Amino acid sequence: MMLMTNKMVRRAFAALMYLLMSSLAKVEAMLRRRRQRQSENDNNDGYCLSWRLGVEANNVRSWKTVPLECYNHVQQYMTGGQYLQDMNLIVNQIIAYAFQITLSPDSMDAWILDVDDTCISNLSYYQGHRFGCDPFDSAKFKAWIMKGMCPANPAVLQLFKTLRERGFKVFLLTGRDQATLGKITTDNLHNQGFIGYERLILRTAEYKGQSAVRYKSAIRKEIEGQGYRIWGNVGDQWSDLQGECLGTRTFKLPNPMYFIS
């Protein structure tokens, strides 16, 4: 009887050890997979941080979509607070510069602001399209614009009000089509507090098919031809800030969601 009991105890102990070792092996495998995923995430985040820096420095150009592996990175950047912090810092620099300028009594000191993702935001639209990982769909984007629901970028709205209070003539320059989007764009801007600008300039048939650089250069040249002095030019795309008649200083706002050439 004692022998039977000892055998049973040994078997039970062996079974228990087997279960324990199996459990430890499963835990170790789970931890190994977790470490691997974390390493992959760290590598992706490092790459995506470098990619975003390249975009903002205009070293990465003519890209069509955000890399799929950067979806989480761009999502976190745009919605986690860093984007708003970056916007506030840049706008504070712009305002500091604006206060250094001595305005002339002829009321011809001007400033240019882009519209989309400068004055007003399309972040809600891009949240539904994986923050730029999905290919751009012009019909869907136009349908979004036609809702007239783009909220103001708070920092840029404050900049707009500050520039006006200082006495600058503020021109809003956009690539939106005047014939189809003129009224909704005007209403959207007014509803968001952009009231009292010198002129809202949209793309007319004359400039249809032209690149953003060529179109906006022509408009700025026209503004300067009317006698205005462009002290500042603000936009979220490098194409807002390239070409001719750029103004005394240009300021690039962050936007890792899309690229306009």
PDB file of N, CA, C and O in Angstrom, residues 59-84:
ATOM      1  N   ASN A  59      11.943  67.105 -47.597  1.00  0.00           N
ATOM      2  CA  ASN A  59      12.904  66.164 -48.158  1.00  0.00           C
ATOM      3  C   ASN A  59      12.201  64.937 -48.735  1.00  0.00           C
ATOM      4  O   ASN A  59      12.721  64.287 -49.630  1.00  0.00           O
ATOM      5  N   VAL A  60      11.035  64.601 -48.186  1.00  0.00           N
ATOM      6  CA  VAL A  60      10.178  63.557 -48.745  1.00  0.00           C
ATOM      7  C   VAL A  60       9.111  64.266 -49.564  1.00  0.00           C
ATOM      8  O   VAL A  60       8.322  65.040 -49.026  1.00  0.00           O
ATOM      9  N   ARG A  61       9.068  63.998 -50.866  1.00  0.00           N
ATOM     10  CA  ARG A  61       8.185  64.748 -51.759  1.00  0.00           C
ATOM     11  C   ARG A  61       7.336  63.809 -52.622  1.00  0.00           C
ATOM     12  O   ARG A  61       7.646  62.643 -52.778  1.00  0.00           O
ATOM     13  N   SER A  62       6.288  64.394 -53.168  1.00  0.00           N
ATOM     14  CA  SER A  62       5.434  63.727 -54.161  1.00  0.00           C
ATOM     15  C   SER A  62       4.903  62.381 -53.686  1.00  0.00           C
ATOM     16  O   SER A  62       4.712  61.474 -54.483  1.00  0.00           O
ATOM     17  N   TRP A  63       4.665  62.245 -52.387  1.00  0.00           N
ATOM     18  CA  TRP A  63       4.098  61.004 -51.873  1.00  0.00           C
ATOM     19  C   TRP A  63       2.573  61.047 -52.006  1.00  0.00           C
ATOM     20  O   TRP A  63       1.948  62.091 -51.923  1.00  0.00           O
ATOM     21  N   LYS A  64       1.986  59.892 -52.252  1.00  0.00           N
ATOM     22  CA  LYS A  64       0.548  59.788 -52.516  1.00  0.00           C
ATOM     23  C   LYS A  64      -0.260  59.470 -51.266  1.00  0.00           C
ATOM     24  O   LYS A  64      -1.383  59.948 -51.098  1.00  0.00           O
ATOM     25  N   THR A  65       0.292  58.608 -50.421  1.00  0.00           N
ATOM     26  CA  THR A  65      -0.399  58.218 -49.194  1.00  0.00           C
ATOM     27  C   THR A  65       0.600  58.098 -48.048  1.00  0.00           C
ATOM     28  O   THR A  65       1.794  57.924 -48.272  1.00  0.00           O
ATOM     29  N   VAL A  66       0.098  58.175 -46.846  1.00  0.00           N
ATOM     30  CA  VAL A  66       0.913  57.909 -45.665  1.00  0.00           C
ATOM     31  C   VAL A  66       1.261  56.417 -45.654  1.00  0.00           C
ATOM     32  O   VAL A  66       0.396  55.576 -45.921  1.00  0.00           O
ATOM     33  N   PRO A  67       2.506  56.044 -45.377  1.00  0.00           N
ATOM     34  CA  PRO A  67       2.849  54.615 -45.300  1.00  0.00           C
ATOM     35  C   PRO A  67       1.956  53.896 -44.290  1.00  0.00           C
ATOM     36  O   PRO A  67       1.691  54.417 -43.205  1.00  0.00           O
ATOM     37  N   LEU A  68       1.492  52.712 -44.650  1.00  0.00           N
ATOM     38  CA  LEU A  68       0.565  51.985 -43.782  1.00  0.00           C
ATOM     39  C   LEU A  68       1.144  51.754 -42.386  1.00  0.00           C
ATOM     40  O   LEU A  68       0.417  51.795 -41.387  1.00  0.00           O
ATOM     41  N   GLU A  69       2.448  51.497 -42.324  1.00  0.00           N
ATOM     42  CA  GLU A  69       3.062  51.248 -41.021  1.00  0.00           C
ATOM     43  C   GLU A  69       3.107  52.497 -40.145  1.00  0.00           C
ATOM     44  O   GLU A  69       3.402  52.420 -38.954  1.00  0.00           O
ATOM     45  N   CYS A  70       2.784  53.655 -40.734  1.00  0.00           N
ATOM     46  CA  CYS A  70       2.805  54.908 -39.980  1.00  0.00           C
ATOM     47  C   CYS A  70       1.410  55.380 -39.565  1.00  0.00           C
ATOM     48  O   CYS A  70       1.256  56.488 -39.050  1.00  0.00           O
ATOM     49  N   TYR A  71       0.414  54.536 -39.797  1.00  0.00           N
ATOM     50  CA  TYR A  71      -0.954  54.929 -39.430  1.00  0.00           C
ATOM     51  C   TYR A  71      -1.057  55.313 -37.960  1.00  0.00           C
ATOM     52  O   TYR A  71      -1.557  56.385 -37.617  1.00  0.00           O
ATOM     53  N   ASN A  72      -0.598  54.422 -37.073  1.00  0.00           N
ATOM     54  CA  ASN A  72      -0.705  54.700 -35.637  1.00  0.00           C
ATOM     55  C   ASN A  72       0.092  55.936 -35.246  1.00  0.00           C
ATOM     56  O   ASN A  72      -0.348  56.730 -34.406  1.00  0.00           O
ATOM     57  N   HIS A  73       1.249  56.105 -35.851  1.00  0.00           N
ATOM     58  CA  HIS A  73       2.092  57.258 -35.537  1.00  0.00           C
ATOM     59  C   HIS A  73       1.395  58.562 -35.914  1.00  0.00           C
ATOM     60  O   HIS A  73       1.350  59.509 -35.117  1.00  0.00           O
ATOM     61  N   VAL A  74       0.861  58.617 -37.132  1.00  0.00           N
ATOM     62  CA  VAL A  74       0.201  59.855 -37.584  1.00  0.00           C
ATOM     63  C   VAL A  74      -1.075  60.092 -36.791  1.00  0.00           C
ATOM     64  O   VAL A  74      -1.389  61.231 -36.420  1.00  0.00           O
ATOM     65  N   GLN A  75      -1.815  59.026 -36.518  1.00  0.00           N
ATOM     66  CA  GLN A  75      -3.018  59.168 -35.702  1.00  0.00           C
ATOM     67  C   GLN A  75      -2.685  59.772 -34.330  1.00  0.00           C
ATOM     68  O   GLN A  75      -3.351  60.712 -33.866  1.00  0.00           O
ATOM     69  N   GLN A  76      -1.664  59.230 -33.690  1.00  0.00           N
ATOM     70  CA  GLN A  76      -1.273  59.723 -32.367  1.00  0.00           C
ATOM     71  C   GLN A  76      -0.788  61.161 -32.448  1.00  0.00           C
ATOM     72  O   GLN A  76      -1.100  61.987 -31.577  1.00  0.00           O
ATOM     73  N   TYR A  77      -0.031  61.475 -33.492  1.00  0.00           N
ATOM     74  CA  TYR A  77       0.472  62.839 -33.643  1.00  0.00           C
ATOM     75  C   TYR A  77      -0.666  63.829 -33.821  1.00  0.00           C
ATOM     76  O   TYR A  77      -0.684  64.887 -33.181  1.00  0.00           O
ATOM     77  N   MET A  78      -1.617  63.492 -34.682  1.00  0.00           N
ATOM     78  CA  MET A  78      -2.690  64.433 -35.006  1.00  0.00           C
ATOM     79  C   MET A  78      -3.721  64.573 -33.895  1.00  0.00           C
ATOM     80  O   MET A  78      -4.344  65.633 -33.758  1.00  0.00           O
ATOM     81  N   THR A  79      -3.931  63.530 -33.115  1.00  0.00           N
ATOM     82  CA  THR A  79      -5.012  63.551 -32.114  1.00  0.00           C
ATOM     83  C   THR A  79      -4.522  63.502 -30.677  1.00  0.00           C
ATOM     84  O   THR A  79      -5.323  63.675 -29.757  1.00  0.00           O
ATOM     85  N   GLY A  80      -3.236  63.259 -30.478  1.00  0.00           N
ATOM     86  CA  GLY A  80      -2.730  63.079 -29.117  1.00  0.00           C
ATOM     87  C   GLY A  80      -2.225  64.337 -28.436  1.00  0.00           C
ATOM     88  O   GLY A  80      -1.739  64.276 -27.300  1.00  0.00           O
ATOM     89  N   GLY A  81      -2.289  65.483 -29.141  1.00  0.00           N
ATOM     90  CA  GLY A  81      -1.890  66.735 -28.527  1.00  0.00           C
ATOM     91  C   GLY A  81      -0.651  67.385 -29.112  1.00  0.00           C
ATOM     92  O   GLY A  81      -0.476  68.598 -29.009  1.00  0.00           O
ATOM     93  N   GLN A  82       0.231  66.580 -29.740  1.00  0.00           N
ATOM     94  CA  GLN A  82       1.477  67.146 -30.251  1.00  0.00           C
ATOM     95  C   GLN A  82       1.242  68.084 -31.424  1.00  0.00           C
ATOM     96  O   GLN A  82       1.902  69.125 -31.548  1.00  0.00           O
ATOM     97  N   TYR A  83       0.302  67.728 -32.298  1.00  0.00           N
ATOM     98  CA  TYR A  83      -0.018  68.590 -33.445  1.00  0.00           C
ATOM     99  C   TYR A  83      -0.465  69.975 -32.973  1.00  0.00           C
ATOM    100  O   TYR A  83       0.022  71.001 -33.470  1.00  0.00           O
ATOM    101  N   LEU A  84      -1.372  70.021 -32.010  1.00  0.00           N
ATOM    102  CA  LEU A  84      -1.853  71.306 -31.502  1.00  0.00           C
ATOM    103  C   LEU A  84      -0.719  72.080 -30.826  1.00  0.00           C
ATOM    104  O   LEU A  84      -0.634  73.304 -30.961  1.00  0.00           O
TER     105      LEU A  84
END
